[in-house]
Short mmCIF file of C-alpha atoms in Angstrom, two decimals:
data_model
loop_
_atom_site.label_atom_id
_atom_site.label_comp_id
_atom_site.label_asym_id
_atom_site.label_seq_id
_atom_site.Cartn_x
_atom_site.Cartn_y
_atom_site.Cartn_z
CA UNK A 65 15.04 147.20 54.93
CA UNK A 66 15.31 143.46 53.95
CA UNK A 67 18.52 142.67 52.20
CA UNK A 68 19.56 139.67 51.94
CA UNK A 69 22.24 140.23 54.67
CA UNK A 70 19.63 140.61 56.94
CA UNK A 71 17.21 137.89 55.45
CA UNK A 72 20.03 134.47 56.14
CA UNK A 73 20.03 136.36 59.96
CA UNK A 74 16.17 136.15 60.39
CA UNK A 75 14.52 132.91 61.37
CA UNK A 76 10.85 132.31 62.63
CA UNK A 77 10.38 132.29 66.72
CA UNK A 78 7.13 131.53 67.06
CA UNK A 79 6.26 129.21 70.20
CA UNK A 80 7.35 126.00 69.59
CA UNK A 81 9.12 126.32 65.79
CA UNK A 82 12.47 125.51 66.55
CA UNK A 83 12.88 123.48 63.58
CA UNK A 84 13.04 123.86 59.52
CA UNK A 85 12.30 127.75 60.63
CA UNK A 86 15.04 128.82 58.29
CA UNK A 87 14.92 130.84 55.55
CA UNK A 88 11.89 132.61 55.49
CA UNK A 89 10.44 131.94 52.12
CA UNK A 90 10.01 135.66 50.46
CA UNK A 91 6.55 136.51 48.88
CA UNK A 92 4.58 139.09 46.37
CA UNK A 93 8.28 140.79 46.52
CA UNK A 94 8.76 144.32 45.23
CA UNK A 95 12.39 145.08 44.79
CA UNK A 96 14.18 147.89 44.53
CA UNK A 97 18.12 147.92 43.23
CA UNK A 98 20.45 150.24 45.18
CA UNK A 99 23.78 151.29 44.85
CA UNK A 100 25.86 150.48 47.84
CA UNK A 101 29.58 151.22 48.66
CA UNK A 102 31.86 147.82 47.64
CA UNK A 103 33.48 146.56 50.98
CA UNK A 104 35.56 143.38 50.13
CA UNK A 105 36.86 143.46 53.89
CA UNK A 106 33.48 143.22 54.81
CA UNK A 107 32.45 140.67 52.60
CA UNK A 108 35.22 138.12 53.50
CA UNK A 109 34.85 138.63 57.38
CA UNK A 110 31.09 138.10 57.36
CA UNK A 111 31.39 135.01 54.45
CA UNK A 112 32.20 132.19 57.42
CA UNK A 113 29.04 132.90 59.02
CA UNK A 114 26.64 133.03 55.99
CA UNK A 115 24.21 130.33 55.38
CA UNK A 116 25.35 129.30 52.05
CA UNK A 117 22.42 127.40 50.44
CA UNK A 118 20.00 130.01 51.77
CA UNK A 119 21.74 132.40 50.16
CA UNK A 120 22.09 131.35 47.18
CA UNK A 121 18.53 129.91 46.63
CA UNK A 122 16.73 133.28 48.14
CA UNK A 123 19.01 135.07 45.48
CA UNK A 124 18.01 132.70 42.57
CA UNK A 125 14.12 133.49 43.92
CA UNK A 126 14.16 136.85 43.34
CA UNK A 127 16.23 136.67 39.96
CA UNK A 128 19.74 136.48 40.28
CA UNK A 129 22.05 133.36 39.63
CA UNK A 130 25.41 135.23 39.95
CA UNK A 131 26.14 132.92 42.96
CA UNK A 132 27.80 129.69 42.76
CA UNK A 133 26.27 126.70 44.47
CA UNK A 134 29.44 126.11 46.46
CA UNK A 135 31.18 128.91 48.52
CA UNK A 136 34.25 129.06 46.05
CA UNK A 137 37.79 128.75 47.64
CA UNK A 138 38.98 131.87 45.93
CA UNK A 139 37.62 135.12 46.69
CA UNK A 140 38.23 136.56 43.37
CA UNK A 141 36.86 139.88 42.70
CA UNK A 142 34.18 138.77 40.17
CA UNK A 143 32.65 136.96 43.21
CA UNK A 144 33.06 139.36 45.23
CA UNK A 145 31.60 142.15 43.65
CA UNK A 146 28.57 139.41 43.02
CA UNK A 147 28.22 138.67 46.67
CA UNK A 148 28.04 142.40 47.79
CA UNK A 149 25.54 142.81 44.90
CA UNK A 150 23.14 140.35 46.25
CA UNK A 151 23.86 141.23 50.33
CA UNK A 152 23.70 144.42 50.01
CA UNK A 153 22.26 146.23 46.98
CA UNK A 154 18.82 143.81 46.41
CA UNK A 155 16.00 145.70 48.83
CA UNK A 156 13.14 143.69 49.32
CA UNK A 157 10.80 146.75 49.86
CA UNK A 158 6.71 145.36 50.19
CA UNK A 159 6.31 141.87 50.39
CA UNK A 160 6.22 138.90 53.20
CA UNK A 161 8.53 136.12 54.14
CA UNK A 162 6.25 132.78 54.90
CA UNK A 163 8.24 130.59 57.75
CA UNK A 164 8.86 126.96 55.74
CA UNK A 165 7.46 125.35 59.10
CA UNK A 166 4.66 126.58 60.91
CA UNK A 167 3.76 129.07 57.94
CA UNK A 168 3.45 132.30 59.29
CA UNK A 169 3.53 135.17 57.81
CA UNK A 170 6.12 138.22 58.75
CA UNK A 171 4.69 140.94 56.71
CA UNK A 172 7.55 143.45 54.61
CA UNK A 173 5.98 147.15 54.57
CA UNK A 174 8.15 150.49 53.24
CA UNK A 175 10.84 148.05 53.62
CA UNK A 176 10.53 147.28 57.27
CA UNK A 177 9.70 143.54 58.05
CA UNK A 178 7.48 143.28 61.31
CA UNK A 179 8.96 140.33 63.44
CA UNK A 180 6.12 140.91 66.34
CA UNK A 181 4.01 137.77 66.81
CA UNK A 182 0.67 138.20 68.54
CA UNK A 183 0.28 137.13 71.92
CA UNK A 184 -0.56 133.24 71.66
CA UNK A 185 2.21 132.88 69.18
CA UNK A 186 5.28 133.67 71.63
CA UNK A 187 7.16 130.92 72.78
CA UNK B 76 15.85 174.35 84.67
CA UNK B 77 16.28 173.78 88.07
CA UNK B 78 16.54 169.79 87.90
CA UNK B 79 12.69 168.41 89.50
CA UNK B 80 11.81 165.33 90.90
CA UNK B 81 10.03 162.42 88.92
CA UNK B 82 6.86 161.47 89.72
CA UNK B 83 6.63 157.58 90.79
CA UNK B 84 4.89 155.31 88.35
CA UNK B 85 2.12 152.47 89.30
CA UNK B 86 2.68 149.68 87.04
CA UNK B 87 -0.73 148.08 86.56
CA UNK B 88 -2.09 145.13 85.00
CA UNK B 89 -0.53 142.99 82.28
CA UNK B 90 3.09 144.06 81.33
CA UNK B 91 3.02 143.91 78.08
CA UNK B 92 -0.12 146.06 77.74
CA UNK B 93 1.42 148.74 80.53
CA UNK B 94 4.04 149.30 77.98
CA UNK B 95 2.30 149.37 75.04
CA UNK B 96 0.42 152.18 76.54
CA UNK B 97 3.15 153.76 78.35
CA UNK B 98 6.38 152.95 76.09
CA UNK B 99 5.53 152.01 73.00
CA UNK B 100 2.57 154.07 71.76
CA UNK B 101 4.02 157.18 73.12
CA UNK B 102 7.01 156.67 71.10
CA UNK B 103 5.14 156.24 68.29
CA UNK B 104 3.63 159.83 68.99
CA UNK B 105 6.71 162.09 69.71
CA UNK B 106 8.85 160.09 67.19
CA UNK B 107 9.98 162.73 65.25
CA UNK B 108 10.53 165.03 68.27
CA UNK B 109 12.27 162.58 70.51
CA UNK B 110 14.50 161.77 67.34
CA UNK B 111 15.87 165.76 66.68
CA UNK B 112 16.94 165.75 70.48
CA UNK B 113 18.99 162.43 69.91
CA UNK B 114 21.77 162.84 67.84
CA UNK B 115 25.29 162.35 69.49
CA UNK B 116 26.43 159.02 69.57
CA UNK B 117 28.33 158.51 73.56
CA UNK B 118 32.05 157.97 73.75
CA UNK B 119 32.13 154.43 75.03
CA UNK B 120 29.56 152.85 72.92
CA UNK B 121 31.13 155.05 69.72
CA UNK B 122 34.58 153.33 70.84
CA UNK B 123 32.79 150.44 71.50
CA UNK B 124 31.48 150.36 68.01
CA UNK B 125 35.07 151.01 66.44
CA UNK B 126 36.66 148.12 68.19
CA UNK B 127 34.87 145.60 66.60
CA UNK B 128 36.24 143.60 63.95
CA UNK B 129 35.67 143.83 60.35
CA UNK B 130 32.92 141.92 58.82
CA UNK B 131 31.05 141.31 61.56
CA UNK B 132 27.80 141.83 62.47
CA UNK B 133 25.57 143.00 65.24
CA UNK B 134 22.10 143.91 66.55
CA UNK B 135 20.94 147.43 67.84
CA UNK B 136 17.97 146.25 70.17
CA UNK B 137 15.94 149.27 70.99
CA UNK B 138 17.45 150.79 68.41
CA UNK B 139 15.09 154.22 68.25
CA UNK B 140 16.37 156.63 65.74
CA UNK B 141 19.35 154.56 64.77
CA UNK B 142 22.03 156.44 65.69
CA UNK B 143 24.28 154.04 66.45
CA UNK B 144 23.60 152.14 63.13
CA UNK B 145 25.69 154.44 60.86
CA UNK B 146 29.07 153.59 63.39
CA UNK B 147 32.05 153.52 63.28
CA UNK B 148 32.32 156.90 60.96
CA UNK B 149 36.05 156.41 60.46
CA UNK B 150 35.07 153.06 58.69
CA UNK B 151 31.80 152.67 57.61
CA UNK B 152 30.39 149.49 55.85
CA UNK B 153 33.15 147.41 57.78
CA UNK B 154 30.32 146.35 60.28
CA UNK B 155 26.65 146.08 59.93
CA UNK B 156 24.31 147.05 62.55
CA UNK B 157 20.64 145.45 62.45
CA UNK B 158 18.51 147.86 64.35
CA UNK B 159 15.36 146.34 66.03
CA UNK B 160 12.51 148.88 67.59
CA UNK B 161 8.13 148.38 68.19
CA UNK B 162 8.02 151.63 67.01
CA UNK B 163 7.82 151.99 63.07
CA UNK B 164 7.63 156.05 63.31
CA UNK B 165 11.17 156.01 64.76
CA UNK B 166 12.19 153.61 62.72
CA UNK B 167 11.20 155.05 59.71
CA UNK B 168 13.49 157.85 61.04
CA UNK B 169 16.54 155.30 61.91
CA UNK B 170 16.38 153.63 58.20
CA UNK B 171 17.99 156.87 56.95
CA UNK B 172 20.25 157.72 60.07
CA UNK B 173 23.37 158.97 59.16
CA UNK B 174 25.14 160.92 56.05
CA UNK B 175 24.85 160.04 52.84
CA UNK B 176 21.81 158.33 51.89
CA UNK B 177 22.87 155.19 53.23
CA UNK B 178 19.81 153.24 53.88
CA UNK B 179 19.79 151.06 57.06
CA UNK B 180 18.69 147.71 58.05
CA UNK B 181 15.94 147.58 60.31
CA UNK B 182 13.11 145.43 61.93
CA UNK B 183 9.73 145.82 63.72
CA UNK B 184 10.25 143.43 66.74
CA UNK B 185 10.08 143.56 71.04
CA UNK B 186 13.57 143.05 72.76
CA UNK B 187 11.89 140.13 74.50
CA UNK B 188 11.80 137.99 70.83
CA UNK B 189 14.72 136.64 69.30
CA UNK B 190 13.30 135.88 65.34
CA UNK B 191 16.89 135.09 64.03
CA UNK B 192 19.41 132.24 64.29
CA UNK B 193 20.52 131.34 67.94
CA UNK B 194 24.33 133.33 68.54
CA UNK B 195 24.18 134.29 64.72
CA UNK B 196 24.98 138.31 65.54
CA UNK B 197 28.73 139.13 66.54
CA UNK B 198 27.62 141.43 68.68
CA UNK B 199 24.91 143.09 70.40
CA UNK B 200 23.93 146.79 71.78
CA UNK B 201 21.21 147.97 73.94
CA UNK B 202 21.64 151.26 74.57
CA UNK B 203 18.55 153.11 76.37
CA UNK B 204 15.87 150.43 76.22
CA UNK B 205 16.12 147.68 78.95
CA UNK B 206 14.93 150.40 81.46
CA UNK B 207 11.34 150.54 79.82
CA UNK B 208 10.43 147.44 80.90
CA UNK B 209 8.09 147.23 83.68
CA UNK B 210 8.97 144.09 85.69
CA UNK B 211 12.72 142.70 86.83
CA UNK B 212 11.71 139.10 84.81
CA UNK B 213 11.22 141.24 82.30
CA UNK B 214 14.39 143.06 82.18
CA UNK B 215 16.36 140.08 83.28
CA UNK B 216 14.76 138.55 79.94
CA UNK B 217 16.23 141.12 77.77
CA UNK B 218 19.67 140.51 79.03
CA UNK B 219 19.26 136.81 78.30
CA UNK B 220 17.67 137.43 74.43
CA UNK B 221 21.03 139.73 73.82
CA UNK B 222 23.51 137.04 75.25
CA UNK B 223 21.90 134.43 73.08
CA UNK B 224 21.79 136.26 70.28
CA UNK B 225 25.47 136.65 69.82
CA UNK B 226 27.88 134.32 69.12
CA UNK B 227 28.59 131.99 72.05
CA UNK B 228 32.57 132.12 71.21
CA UNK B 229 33.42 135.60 70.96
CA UNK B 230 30.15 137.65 71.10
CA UNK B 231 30.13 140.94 73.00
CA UNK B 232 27.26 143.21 74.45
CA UNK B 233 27.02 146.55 75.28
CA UNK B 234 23.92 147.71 77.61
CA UNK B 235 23.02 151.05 78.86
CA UNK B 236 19.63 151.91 80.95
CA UNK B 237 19.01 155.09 83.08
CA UNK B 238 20.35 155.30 86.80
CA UNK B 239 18.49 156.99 89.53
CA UNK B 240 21.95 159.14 90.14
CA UNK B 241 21.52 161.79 87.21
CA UNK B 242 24.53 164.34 87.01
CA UNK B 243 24.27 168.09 87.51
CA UNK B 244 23.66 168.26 83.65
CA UNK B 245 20.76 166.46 83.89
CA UNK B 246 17.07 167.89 83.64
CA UNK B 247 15.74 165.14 85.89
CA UNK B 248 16.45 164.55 89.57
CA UNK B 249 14.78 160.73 90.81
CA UNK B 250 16.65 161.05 94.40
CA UNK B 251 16.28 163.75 96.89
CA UNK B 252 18.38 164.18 99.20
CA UNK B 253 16.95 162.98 102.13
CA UNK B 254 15.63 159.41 100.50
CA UNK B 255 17.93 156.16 101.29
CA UNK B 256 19.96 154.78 98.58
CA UNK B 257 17.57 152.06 96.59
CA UNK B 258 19.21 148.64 95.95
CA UNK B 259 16.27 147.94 93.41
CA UNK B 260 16.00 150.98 91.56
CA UNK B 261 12.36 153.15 91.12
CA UNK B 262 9.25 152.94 88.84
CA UNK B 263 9.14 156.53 87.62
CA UNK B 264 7.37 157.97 85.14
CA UNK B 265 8.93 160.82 82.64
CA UNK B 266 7.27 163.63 80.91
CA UNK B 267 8.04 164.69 77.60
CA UNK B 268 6.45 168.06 76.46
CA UNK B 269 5.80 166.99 72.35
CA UNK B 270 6.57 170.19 69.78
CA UNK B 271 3.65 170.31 68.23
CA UNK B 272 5.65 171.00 64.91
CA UNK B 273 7.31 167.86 64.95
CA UNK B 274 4.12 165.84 66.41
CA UNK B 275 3.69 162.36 64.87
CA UNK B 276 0.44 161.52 66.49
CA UNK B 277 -2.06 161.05 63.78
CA UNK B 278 -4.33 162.74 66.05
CA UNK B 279 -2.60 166.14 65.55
CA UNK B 280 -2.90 166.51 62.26
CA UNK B 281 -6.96 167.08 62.32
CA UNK B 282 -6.30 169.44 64.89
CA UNK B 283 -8.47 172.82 64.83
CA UNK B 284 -7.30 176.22 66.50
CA UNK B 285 -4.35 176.46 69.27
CA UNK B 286 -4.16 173.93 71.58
CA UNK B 287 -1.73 172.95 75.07
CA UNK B 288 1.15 171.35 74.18
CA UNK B 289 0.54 167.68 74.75
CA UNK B 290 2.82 166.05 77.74
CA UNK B 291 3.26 162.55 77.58
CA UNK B 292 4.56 160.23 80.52
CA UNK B 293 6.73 157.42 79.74
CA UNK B 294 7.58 154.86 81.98
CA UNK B 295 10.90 154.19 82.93
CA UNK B 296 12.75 151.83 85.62
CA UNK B 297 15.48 153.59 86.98
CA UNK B 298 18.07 151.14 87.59
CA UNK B 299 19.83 151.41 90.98
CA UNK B 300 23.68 150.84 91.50
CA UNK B 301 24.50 147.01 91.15
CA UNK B 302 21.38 146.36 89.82
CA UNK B 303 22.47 145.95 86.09
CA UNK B 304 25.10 143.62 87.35
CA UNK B 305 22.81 141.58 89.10
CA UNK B 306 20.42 141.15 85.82
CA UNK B 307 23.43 140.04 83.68
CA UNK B 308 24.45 137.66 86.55
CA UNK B 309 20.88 136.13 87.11
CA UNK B 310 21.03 135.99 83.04
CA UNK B 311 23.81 134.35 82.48
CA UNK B 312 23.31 131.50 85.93
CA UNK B 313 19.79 130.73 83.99
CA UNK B 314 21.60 130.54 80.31
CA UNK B 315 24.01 127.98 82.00
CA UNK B 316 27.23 130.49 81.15
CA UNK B 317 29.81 131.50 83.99
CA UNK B 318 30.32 134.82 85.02
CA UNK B 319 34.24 134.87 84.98
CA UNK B 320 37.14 135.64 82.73
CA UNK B 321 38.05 133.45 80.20
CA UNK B 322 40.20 130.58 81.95
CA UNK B 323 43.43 129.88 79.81
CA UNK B 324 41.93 126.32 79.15
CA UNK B 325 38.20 126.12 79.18
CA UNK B 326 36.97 122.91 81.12
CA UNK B 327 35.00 120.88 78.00
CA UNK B 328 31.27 121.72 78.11
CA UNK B 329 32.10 125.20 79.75
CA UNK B 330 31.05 128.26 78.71
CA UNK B 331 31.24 132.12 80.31
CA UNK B 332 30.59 135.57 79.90
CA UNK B 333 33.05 138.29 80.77
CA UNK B 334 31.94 141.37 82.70
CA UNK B 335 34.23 143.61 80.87
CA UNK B 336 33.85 146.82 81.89
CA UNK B 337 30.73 148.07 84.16
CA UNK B 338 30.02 151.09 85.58
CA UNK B 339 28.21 154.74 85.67
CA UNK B 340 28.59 157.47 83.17
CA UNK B 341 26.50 160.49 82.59
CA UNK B 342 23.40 159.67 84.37
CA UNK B 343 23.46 155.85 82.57
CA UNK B 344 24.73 152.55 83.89
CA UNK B 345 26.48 150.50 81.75
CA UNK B 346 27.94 147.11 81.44
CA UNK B 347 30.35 145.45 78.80
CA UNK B 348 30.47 142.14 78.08
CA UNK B 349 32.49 139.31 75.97
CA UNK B 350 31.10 135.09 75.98
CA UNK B 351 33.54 132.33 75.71
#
């Protein structure tokens, strides 16, 4: 699966991109909306360590603007629920995500995004 | 079964393409198999798993058929495990592990990559996976991907790999009695009969009238005692990172990893450790 959880984790390693490698840009996207159980605990433990900006402008990509530009200062429940929305209920399911600096291509297939590089790519 | 020796492996050639040929593509092949045999999680990594705090966030490399990923059961959804595997048949199987319907998160990648943010996981697991590697550079590599993928102030990794000492409950029996002790551990090279009900080779499904079962060796490195140890403290000396405990005040520009916890359970070694 690529949620967006996973998507502000992944960044592009091939041999000698070490900078601007972050987000991968998402492409030819099929979505799929699932249901997943609400977790505020979660949420606000793994909120420090999001990559805000990311976040919010992969979300606003693929269609939703529930997020504010800012991390807010109060983790109301609105917001909440919104953030678990777009973590964790938004599956990417066919698609690609293009790195923003050297351009390749990690391919998205039955929800699985292959992070293999061929030989002459590894660092 | 009366337990029978392993056969030694030659590693040949390039590395990478040993394992693709021995490792990977088998896996590939008996992925549905291997994944109905491989279904209880182990005490210390399922205690590992529930002593983690909430909201954070890990990586299962060699994460097979995920069953780690649904953990800890008595609070799901407080952590998330990312599993990572080359093989897409068992992952296919580990993006549904666990009750529920719960889909999983989970990548195509080798344990030698790292395509994520430096120290961006909280933690890391390995459980079963470092062993198929075919060269000590290539395991000591592993180690050193996991401890920079977690969080250089409070990440923690759990590893497993196979030991040549397998317990009386084992099927498999590496040392005979009359061998010395190895301080490097053995190339060895383990058969695994494939069901041909559960086959996922493509190659079965054309198949014509009755055939022999279809054994396939996998290579394994079967670590000796110490010798997991050793890999996490040539990993951490080339990462720059102490192997001590934490000192009440860290020296500026000082960093460490813990060795937690290390020793031998049920045919596995196993080694626990926290950075600062």
């Amino acid at each position: 699966m690529v949620r967006l959880l996973t998507h502000n984790i992944l960044a592009c390693h091939a041999k000698d991109c070490n900078t601007n490698n972050f987000p991968l840009e998402f492409k030819d996207v099929q979505l799929e909306i699932r249901e997943a159980e609400f977790n505020p605990e979660f949420l606000k433990g793994f909120l420090p360590k999001l990559e805000w900006k990311a976040l919010v402008d992969t979300a606003i990509q693929l269609g939703d603007t529930s997020l504010p530009l800012e991390q807010p200062e109060m983790l109301d429940d609105e917001f909440l629920k919104n953030l678990h929305h777009v973590l964790l209920e938004i599956h990417v399911e066919e698609g690609s995500m293009t790195c923003p600096n050297c351009k390749h291509v990690y391919p998205i297939s039955n929800g699985i995004p292959n992070m293999l590089l061929a030989e002459h790519e590894i660092g | 079964m009366a337990p029978r020796p392993l056969q030694a492996a030659k590693v040949e050639g390039e590395p990478e393409i040993y394992e693709t040929q021995n490792v990977h593509a088998i896996y590939d092949d008996i992925a549905a198999h291997f994944s109905s045999t491989r279904y209880k999680p182990w005490p210390i990594i399922a205690n590992f798993l529930s002593s983690l705090t909430t909201g954070w966030v890990g990586l299962d490399s060699g994460t097979g058929n995920g069953k780690y990923l649904p953990l800890p059961l008595d609070r799901p959804g407080d952590v998330w495990t990312i599993g990572l595997d080359r093989s897409k048949n068992l992952l296919q199987i580990a993006r549904k592990a666990g009750a529920n319907g719960v889909v999983r998160e989970v990548l195509v990648g080798n344990v030698l990559d790292n395509p994520w943010r430096p120290g961006v996981f909280d933690y890391a697991i390995s459980i079963a996976t470092i062993h198929h590697l075919s060269t000590h550079e290539r395991r000591r590599s592993a180690v050193k991907r996991l401890l920079e993928s977690v969080s250089p102030d409070h990440g923690r990794v759990l590893i497993y790999v196979w030991a040549i000492e397998q317990d009386e409950l084992s099927k498999r029996r590496v040392v005979s009695e009359d061998d010395i002790p190895s301080l490097t551990g053995k190339d060895v090279v383990v058969p695994w009969v494939l069901s041909k009900e559960l086959s996922s080779a493509e190659k079965s499904l054309s198949d014509g009238g009755p055939q022999e079962p279809q054994v396939y060796n996998r290579y394994y490195h079967m670590f000796a005692q110490g010798e997991l140890r050793g890999l996490v403290i040539e990993a951490a000396a080339e990462l720059g990172l102490q192997v001590a405990s934490k000192p009440e005040d860290v020296p500026k520009n000082t960093r460490g990893v813990e060795i937690v916890h290390d020793g031998w359970e049920r045919s596995n070694y196993y080694v626990e450790l926290k950075l600062w």
